[in-house]
Amino acid sequence: EDQVTQSPEALRLQEGESSSLNCSYTVSGLRGLFWYRQDPGKGPEFLFTLYSAGEEKEKERLKATLTKKESFLHITAPKPEDSATYLCAPNNQAGTALIFGKGTTLSVSS
Amino acid sequence: DVKVTQSSRYLVKRTGEKVFLECVQDMDHENMFWYRQDPGLGLRLIYFSYDVKMKEKGDIPEGYSVSREKKERFSLILESASTNQTSMYLCASRVPQSNEKLFFGSGTQLSVL
């Protein structure tokens, strides 16, 4: 059975304090792993897609990486506006729909 | 800019009512999806549609039905609303390649009293 686990569930950082969010997955025939950001009361907003182990993508203070079993979202020198819930979603071989993790809620204080 | 529009931001209904949640996308996407999101449970797929008049059950279809009469519109129907259907409902769409990203609407927060 396809599974995805995100850790930690919640993360509190001081402004400027870098850290990483983890997404562990077990899917049959990975066809992309997606990262989304979700602000309270809003729909998820697309950040990155990673397709193969070793791939990395960056956007401002965020960098996503992918291995065969995990993906990491690295946040460098975060700011309060980076506070949100971050969702990862691998896409399996059947490709029917994304399998979402429960998310990591990030709070960055100034 | 791509847009997925959900007709209501907040909705309050009574137990037993028939509820329609509407979603419209302006990107000519073939695939459309309905998820619900609950604290501690994450996003769970209710139904999806590959194209007009096509529908497939997701992980939690019980108590729901869908309608896709036009390509741009995908409706979620709660035949007889119950309190355990109180949730945030999210609609999404994408092009018909399974490795492409989903575009989400802003969500409808439904409360069933």
mmCIF file of N, CA and C in Angstrom, chain B residues 22-109:
data_model
loop_
_atom_site.group_PDB
_atom_site.id
_atom_site.type_symbol
_atom_site.label_atom_id
_atom_site.label_comp_id
_atom_site.label_asym_id
_atom_site.label_seq_id
_atom_site.Cartn_x
_atom_site.Cartn_y
_atom_site.Cartn_z
ATOM 1 N N GLU B 22 -19.925 23.551 -5.848
ATOM 2 C CA GLU B 22 -19.596 23.753 -7.261
ATOM 3 C C GLU B 22 -18.146 24.174 -7.434
ATOM 4 N N CYS B 23 -17.566 23.711 -8.522
ATOM 5 C CA CYS B 23 -16.187 24.053 -8.847
ATOM 6 C C CYS B 23 -16.077 24.304 -10.344
ATOM 7 N N VAL B 24 -15.449 25.403 -10.691
ATOM 8 C CA VAL B 24 -15.272 25.761 -12.095
ATOM 9 C C VAL B 24 -13.797 26.092 -12.335
ATOM 10 N N GLN B 25 -13.244 25.552 -13.434
ATOM 11 C CA GLN B 25 -11.862 25.878 -13.800
ATOM 12 C C GLN B 25 -11.841 26.470 -15.208
ATOM 13 N N ASP B 26 -10.893 27.389 -15.403
ATOM 14 C CA ASP B 26 -10.857 28.114 -16.685
ATOM 15 C C ASP B 26 -9.645 27.728 -17.518
ATOM 16 N N MET B 27 -9.091 26.542 -17.255
ATOM 17 C CA MET B 27 -7.841 26.142 -17.903
ATOM 18 C C MET B 27 -8.043 25.039 -18.935
ATOM 19 N N ASP B 28 -9.283 24.672 -19.203
ATOM 20 C CA ASP B 28 -9.583 23.606 -20.159
ATOM 21 C C ASP B 28 -8.938 22.276 -19.739
ATOM 22 N N HIS B 29 -8.870 22.042 -18.436
ATOM 23 C CA HIS B 29 -8.289 20.802 -17.933
ATOM 24 C C HIS B 29 -9.284 19.662 -18.023
ATOM 25 N N GLU B 30 -8.774 18.496 -18.435
ATOM 26 C CA GLU B 30 -9.645 17.323 -18.494
ATOM 27 C C GLU B 30 -9.910 16.724 -17.113
ATOM 28 N N ASN B 31 -8.882 16.680 -16.275
ATOM 29 C CA ASN B 31 -9.002 16.000 -14.985
ATOM 30 C C ASN B 31 -9.440 16.965 -13.892
ATOM 31 N N MET B 32 -10.400 16.548 -13.095
ATOM 32 C CA MET B 32 -10.827 17.343 -11.937
ATOM 33 C C MET B 32 -11.025 16.425 -10.739
ATOM 34 N N PHE B 33 -10.842 17.001 -9.547
ATOM 35 C CA PHE B 33 -10.797 16.215 -8.316
ATOM 36 C C PHE B 33 -11.552 16.931 -7.198
ATOM 37 N N TRP B 34 -12.110 16.131 -6.298
ATOM 38 C CA TRP B 34 -12.635 16.653 -5.040
ATOM 39 C C TRP B 34 -11.933 15.957 -3.871
ATOM 40 N N TYR B 35 -11.366 16.766 -2.976
ATOM 41 C CA TYR B 35 -10.752 16.294 -1.741
ATOM 42 C C TYR B 35 -11.508 16.895 -0.560
ATOM 43 N N ARG B 36 -11.426 16.222 0.576
ATOM 44 C CA ARG B 36 -11.782 16.862 1.832
ATOM 45 C C ARG B 36 -10.553 16.864 2.737
ATOM 46 N N GLN B 37 -10.485 17.891 3.589
ATOM 47 C CA GLN B 37 -9.324 18.054 4.451
ATOM 48 C C GLN B 37 -9.787 18.231 5.879
ATOM 49 N N ASP B 38 -9.313 17.373 6.757
ATOM 50 C CA ASP B 38 -9.680 17.403 8.157
ATOM 51 C C ASP B 38 -8.430 17.418 9.015
ATOM 52 N N PRO B 39 -8.460 18.119 10.138
ATOM 53 C CA PRO B 39 -7.285 18.163 11.026
ATOM 54 C C PRO B 39 -6.849 16.764 11.427
ATOM 55 N N GLY B 40 -5.565 16.506 11.291
ATOM 56 C CA GLY B 40 -5.028 15.213 11.685
ATOM 57 C C GLY B 40 -5.180 14.124 10.644
ATOM 58 N N LEU B 41 -5.994 14.374 9.625
ATOM 59 C CA LEU B 41 -6.223 13.352 8.591
ATOM 60 C C LEU B 41 -5.672 13.757 7.231
ATOM 61 N N GLY B 42 -5.397 15.020 7.059
ATOM 62 C CA GLY B 42 -4.844 15.477 5.790
ATOM 63 C C GLY B 42 -5.887 15.531 4.693
ATOM 64 N N LEU B 43 -5.415 15.556 3.458
ATOM 65 C CA LEU B 43 -6.308 15.581 2.300
ATOM 66 C C LEU B 43 -6.654 14.163 1.881
ATOM 67 N N ARG B 44 -7.938 13.919 1.711
ATOM 68 C CA ARG B 44 -8.399 12.607 1.265
ATOM 69 C C ARG B 44 -9.260 12.775 0.022
ATOM 70 N N LEU B 45 -9.013 11.901 -0.950
ATOM 71 C CA LEU B 45 -9.687 11.998 -2.236
ATOM 72 C C LEU B 45 -11.087 11.407 -2.161
ATOM 73 N N ILE B 46 -12.076 12.179 -2.598
ATOM 74 C CA ILE B 46 -13.467 11.725 -2.570
ATOM 75 C C ILE B 46 -13.846 11.129 -3.933
ATOM 76 N N TYR B 47 -13.729 11.936 -4.957
ATOM 77 C CA TYR B 47 -14.039 11.524 -6.327
ATOM 78 C C TYR B 47 -13.116 12.263 -7.277
ATOM 79 N N PHE B 48 -12.937 11.697 -8.455
ATOM 80 C CA PHE B 48 -12.252 12.427 -9.510
ATOM 81 C C PHE B 48 -12.895 12.112 -10.851
ATOM 82 N N SER B 49 -12.563 12.931 -11.823
ATOM 83 C CA SER B 49 -13.148 12.810 -13.152
ATOM 84 C C SER B 49 -12.070 12.998 -14.196
ATOM 85 N N TYR B 50 -11.942 12.026 -15.094
ATOM 86 C CA TYR B 50 -10.931 12.144 -16.142
ATOM 87 C C TYR B 50 -11.383 13.068 -17.266
ATOM 88 N N ASP B 51 -12.695 13.125 -17.459
ATOM 89 C CA ASP B 51 -13.216 13.965 -18.543
ATOM 90 C C ASP B 51 -14.726 14.103 -18.361
ATOM 91 N N VAL B 52 -15.357 14.817 -19.257
ATOM 92 C CA VAL B 52 -16.790 15.067 -19.150
ATOM 93 C C VAL B 52 -17.545 13.741 -19.046
ATOM 94 N N LYS B 53 -18.501 13.723 -18.138
ATOM 95 C CA LYS B 53 -19.386 12.576 -17.895
ATOM 96 C C LYS B 53 -18.641 11.340 -17.383
ATOM 97 N N MET B 54 -17.376 11.472 -17.025
ATOM 98 C CA MET B 54 -16.637 10.360 -16.452
ATOM 99 C C MET B 54 -16.379 10.653 -14.985
ATOM 100 N N LYS B 55 -16.447 9.611 -14.165
ATOM 101 C CA LYS B 55 -16.167 9.781 -12.744
ATOM 102 C C LYS B 55 -15.612 8.487 -12.185
ATOM 103 N N GLU B 56 -14.773 8.654 -11.183
ATOM 104 C CA GLU B 56 -14.181 7.511 -10.505
ATOM 105 C C GLU B 56 -14.211 7.768 -9.005
ATOM 106 N N LYS B 57 -14.458 6.727 -8.228
ATOM 107 C CA LYS B 57 -14.438 6.862 -6.780
ATOM 108 C C LYS B 57 -13.004 7.003 -6.291
ATOM 109 N N GLY B 58 -12.857 7.837 -5.291
ATOM 110 C CA GLY B 58 -11.574 7.958 -4.622
ATOM 111 C C GLY B 58 -11.545 7.079 -3.387
ATOM 112 N N ASP B 59 -10.886 7.561 -2.356
ATOM 113 C CA ASP B 59 -10.720 6.752 -1.141
ATOM 114 C C ASP B 59 -11.925 6.786 -0.208
ATOM 115 N N ILE B 60 -12.692 7.872 -0.252
ATOM 116 C CA ILE B 60 -13.805 8.025 0.696
ATOM 117 C C ILE B 60 -15.069 8.519 -0.010
ATOM 118 N N PRO B 61 -15.642 7.751 -0.939
ATOM 119 C CA PRO B 61 -16.792 8.236 -1.706
ATOM 120 C C PRO B 61 -18.142 8.118 -1.002
ATOM 121 N N GLU B 62 -18.181 7.394 0.107
ATOM 122 C CA GLU B 62 -19.478 7.100 0.742
ATOM 123 C C GLU B 62 -20.160 8.392 1.183
ATOM 124 N N GLY B 63 -21.412 8.532 0.819
ATOM 125 C CA GLY B 63 -22.202 9.701 1.198
ATOM 126 C C GLY B 63 -22.095 10.854 0.220
ATOM 127 N N TYR B 64 -21.325 10.645 -0.840
ATOM 128 C CA TYR B 64 -21.117 11.697 -1.838
ATOM 129 C C TYR B 64 -21.437 11.174 -3.246
ATOM 130 N N SER B 65 -21.765 12.091 -4.133
ATOM 131 C CA SER B 65 -21.833 11.794 -5.552
ATOM 132 C C SER B 65 -21.281 13.005 -6.292
ATOM 133 N N VAL B 66 -21.051 12.868 -7.586
ATOM 134 C CA VAL B 66 -20.492 13.965 -8.374
ATOM 135 C C VAL B 66 -21.203 14.057 -9.711
ATOM 136 N N SER B 67 -21.015 15.210 -10.336
ATOM 137 C CA SER B 67 -21.580 15.438 -11.659
ATOM 138 C C SER B 67 -20.587 16.219 -12.485
ATOM 139 N N ARG B 68 -20.367 15.786 -13.732
ATOM 140 C CA ARG B 68 -19.467 16.501 -14.648
ATOM 141 C C ARG B 68 -20.141 16.539 -16.012
ATOM 142 N N GLU B 69 -21.004 17.520 -16.192
ATOM 143 C CA GLU B 69 -21.750 17.670 -17.441
ATOM 144 C C GLU B 69 -21.005 18.532 -18.460
ATOM 145 N N LYS B 70 -20.175 19.426 -17.955
ATOM 146 C CA LYS B 70 -19.352 20.271 -18.814
ATOM 147 C C LYS B 70 -17.902 20.169 -18.358
ATOM 148 N N LYS B 71 -17.000 20.382 -19.289
ATOM 149 C CA LYS B 71 -15.591 20.191 -18.991
ATOM 150 C C LYS B 71 -15.111 21.093 -17.863
ATOM 151 N N GLU B 72 -15.608 22.302 -17.799
ATOM 152 C CA GLU B 72 -15.097 23.260 -16.840
ATOM 153 C C GLU B 72 -15.701 23.131 -15.445
ATOM 154 N N ARG B 73 -16.738 22.349 -15.297
ATOM 155 C CA ARG B 73 -17.486 22.328 -14.036
ATOM 156 C C ARG B 73 -17.563 20.923 -13.445
ATOM 157 N N PHE B 74 -17.277 20.839 -12.154
ATOM 158 C CA PHE B 74 -17.311 19.554 -11.443
ATOM 159 C C PHE B 74 -18.017 19.798 -10.124
ATOM 160 N N SER B 75 -19.140 19.135 -9.937
ATOM 161 C CA SER B 75 -19.970 19.366 -8.757
ATOM 162 C C SER B 75 -19.878 18.189 -7.801
ATOM 163 N N LEU B 76 -19.818 18.501 -6.534
ATOM 164 C CA LEU B 76 -19.859 17.493 -5.470
ATOM 165 C C LEU B 76 -21.208 17.601 -4.785
ATOM 166 N N ILE B 77 -21.864 16.466 -4.610
ATOM 167 C CA ILE B 77 -23.209 16.448 -4.045
ATOM 168 C C ILE B 77 -23.214 15.597 -2.783
ATOM 169 N N LEU B 78 -23.713 16.195 -1.720
ATOM 170 C CA LEU B 78 -23.972 15.452 -0.492
ATOM 171 C C LEU B 78 -25.460 15.159 -0.482
ATOM 172 N N GLU B 79 -25.810 13.910 -0.687
ATOM 173 C CA GLU B 79 -27.217 13.553 -0.874
ATOM 174 C C GLU B 79 -28.062 13.853 0.368
ATOM 175 N N SER B 80 -27.510 13.576 1.533
ATOM 176 C CA SER B 80 -28.198 13.844 2.795
ATOM 177 C C SER B 80 -27.114 14.175 3.812
ATOM 178 N N ALA B 81 -26.873 15.454 3.982
ATOM 179 C CA ALA B 81 -25.733 15.889 4.772
ATOM 180 C C ALA B 81 -25.802 15.369 6.210
ATOM 181 N N SER B 82 -24.623 14.996 6.700
ATOM 182 C CA SER B 82 -24.532 14.546 8.092
ATOM 183 C C SER B 82 -23.413 15.331 8.779
ATOM 184 N N THR B 83 -23.438 15.328 10.102
ATOM 185 C CA THR B 83 -22.477 16.140 10.849
ATOM 186 C C THR B 83 -21.034 15.705 10.588
ATOM 187 N N ASN B 84 -20.829 14.423 10.282
ATOM 188 C CA ASN B 84 -19.448 13.972 10.028
ATOM 189 C C ASN B 84 -18.939 14.386 8.639
ATOM 190 N N GLN B 85 -19.763 15.111 7.916
ATOM 191 C CA GLN B 85 -19.312 15.674 6.648
ATOM 192 C C GLN B 85 -18.902 17.138 6.795
ATOM 193 N N THR B 86 -18.924 17.629 8.015
ATOM 194 C CA THR B 86 -18.363 18.952 8.285
ATOM 195 C C THR B 86 -16.867 18.894 7.997
ATOM 196 N N SER B 87 -16.406 19.747 7.099
ATOM 197 C CA SER B 87 -15.024 19.651 6.650
ATOM 198 C C SER B 87 -14.699 20.805 5.714
ATOM 199 N N MET B 88 -13.405 20.897 5.362
ATOM 200 C CA MET B 88 -12.972 21.785 4.280
ATOM 201 C C MET B 88 -12.940 20.946 3.004
ATOM 202 N N TYR B 89 -13.636 21.424 1.978
ATOM 203 C CA TYR B 89 -13.677 20.716 0.703
ATOM 204 C C TYR B 89 -12.853 21.481 -0.330
ATOM 205 N N LEU B 90 -11.976 20.754 -0.991
ATOM 206 C CA LEU B 90 -11.062 21.355 -1.961
ATOM 207 C C LEU B 90 -11.238 20.717 -3.326
ATOM 208 N N CYS B 91 -11.385 21.566 -4.325
ATOM 209 C CA CYS B 91 -11.473 21.117 -5.711
ATOM 210 C C CYS B 91 -10.132 21.364 -6.383
ATOM 211 N N ALA B 92 -9.762 20.509 -7.321
ATOM 212 C CA ALA B 92 -8.500 20.685 -8.040
ATOM 213 C C ALA B 92 -8.667 20.224 -9.477
ATOM 214 N N SER B 93 -7.776 20.717 -10.332
ATOM 215 C CA SER B 93 -7.796 20.273 -11.728
ATOM 216 C C SER B 93 -6.373 20.154 -12.237
ATOM 217 N N ARG B 94 -6.216 19.436 -13.346
ATOM 218 C CA ARG B 94 -4.905 19.327 -13.978
ATOM 219 C C ARG B 94 -5.086 18.869 -15.428
ATOM 220 N N VAL B 95 -4.004 19.015 -16.193
ATOM 221 C CA VAL B 95 -3.986 18.468 -17.550
ATOM 222 C C VAL B 95 -3.958 16.946 -17.434
ATOM 223 N N PRO B 96 -4.322 16.205 -18.484
ATOM 224 C CA PRO B 96 -4.432 14.751 -18.355
ATOM 225 C C PRO B 96 -3.116 13.990 -18.437
ATOM 226 N N GLN B 97 -2.059 14.547 -17.875
ATOM 227 C CA GLN B 97 -0.846 13.762 -17.682
ATOM 228 C C GLN B 97 -0.675 13.580 -16.187
ATOM 229 N N SER B 98 -0.530 12.320 -15.758
ATOM 230 C CA SER B 98 -0.592 12.056 -14.321
ATOM 231 C C SER B 98 0.601 12.600 -13.566
ATOM 232 N N ASN B 99 1.673 12.977 -14.251
ATOM 233 C CA ASN B 99 2.816 13.526 -13.524
ATOM 234 C C ASN B 99 2.794 15.051 -13.522
ATOM 235 N N GLU B 100 1.656 15.619 -13.821
ATOM 236 C CA GLU B 100 1.517 17.071 -13.788
ATOM 237 C C GLU B 100 0.876 17.531 -12.482
ATOM 238 N N LYS B 101 1.135 18.774 -12.122
ATOM 239 C CA LYS B 101 0.662 19.274 -10.846
ATOM 240 C C LYS B 101 -0.830 19.551 -10.858
ATOM 241 N N LEU B 102 -1.396 19.557 -9.641
ATOM 242 C CA LEU B 102 -2.777 19.951 -9.441
ATOM 243 C C LEU B 102 -2.850 21.444 -9.145
ATOM 244 N N PHE B 103 -3.907 22.058 -9.642
ATOM 245 C CA PHE B 103 -4.244 23.441 -9.289
ATOM 246 C C PHE B 103 -5.466 23.372 -8.391
ATOM 247 N N PHE B 104 -5.366 24.015 -7.239
ATOM 248 C CA PHE B 104 -6.442 23.943 -6.253
ATOM 249 C C PHE B 104 -7.265 25.225 -6.212
ATOM 250 N N GLY B 105 -8.534 25.049 -5.858
ATOM 251 C CA GLY B 105 -9.355 26.187 -5.506
ATOM 252 C C GLY B 105 -9.084 26.614 -4.067
ATOM 253 N N SER B 106 -9.794 27.633 -3.619
ATOM 254 C CA SER B 106 -9.574 28.182 -2.280
ATOM 255 C C SER B 106 -10.272 27.389 -1.193
ATOM 256 N N GLY B 107 -11.153 26.492 -1.593
ATOM 257 C CA GLY B 107 -11.810 25.644 -0.603
ATOM 258 C C GLY B 107 -13.173 26.151 -0.171
ATOM 259 N N THR B 108 -14.017 25.232 0.258
ATOM 260 C CA THR B 108 -15.311 25.548 0.863
ATOM 261 C C THR B 108 -15.338 24.919 2.244
ATOM 262 N N GLN B 109 -15.480 25.755 3.260
ATOM 263 C CA GLN B 109 -15.610 25.247 4.620
ATOM 264 C C GLN B 109 -17.090 24.965 4.874
#
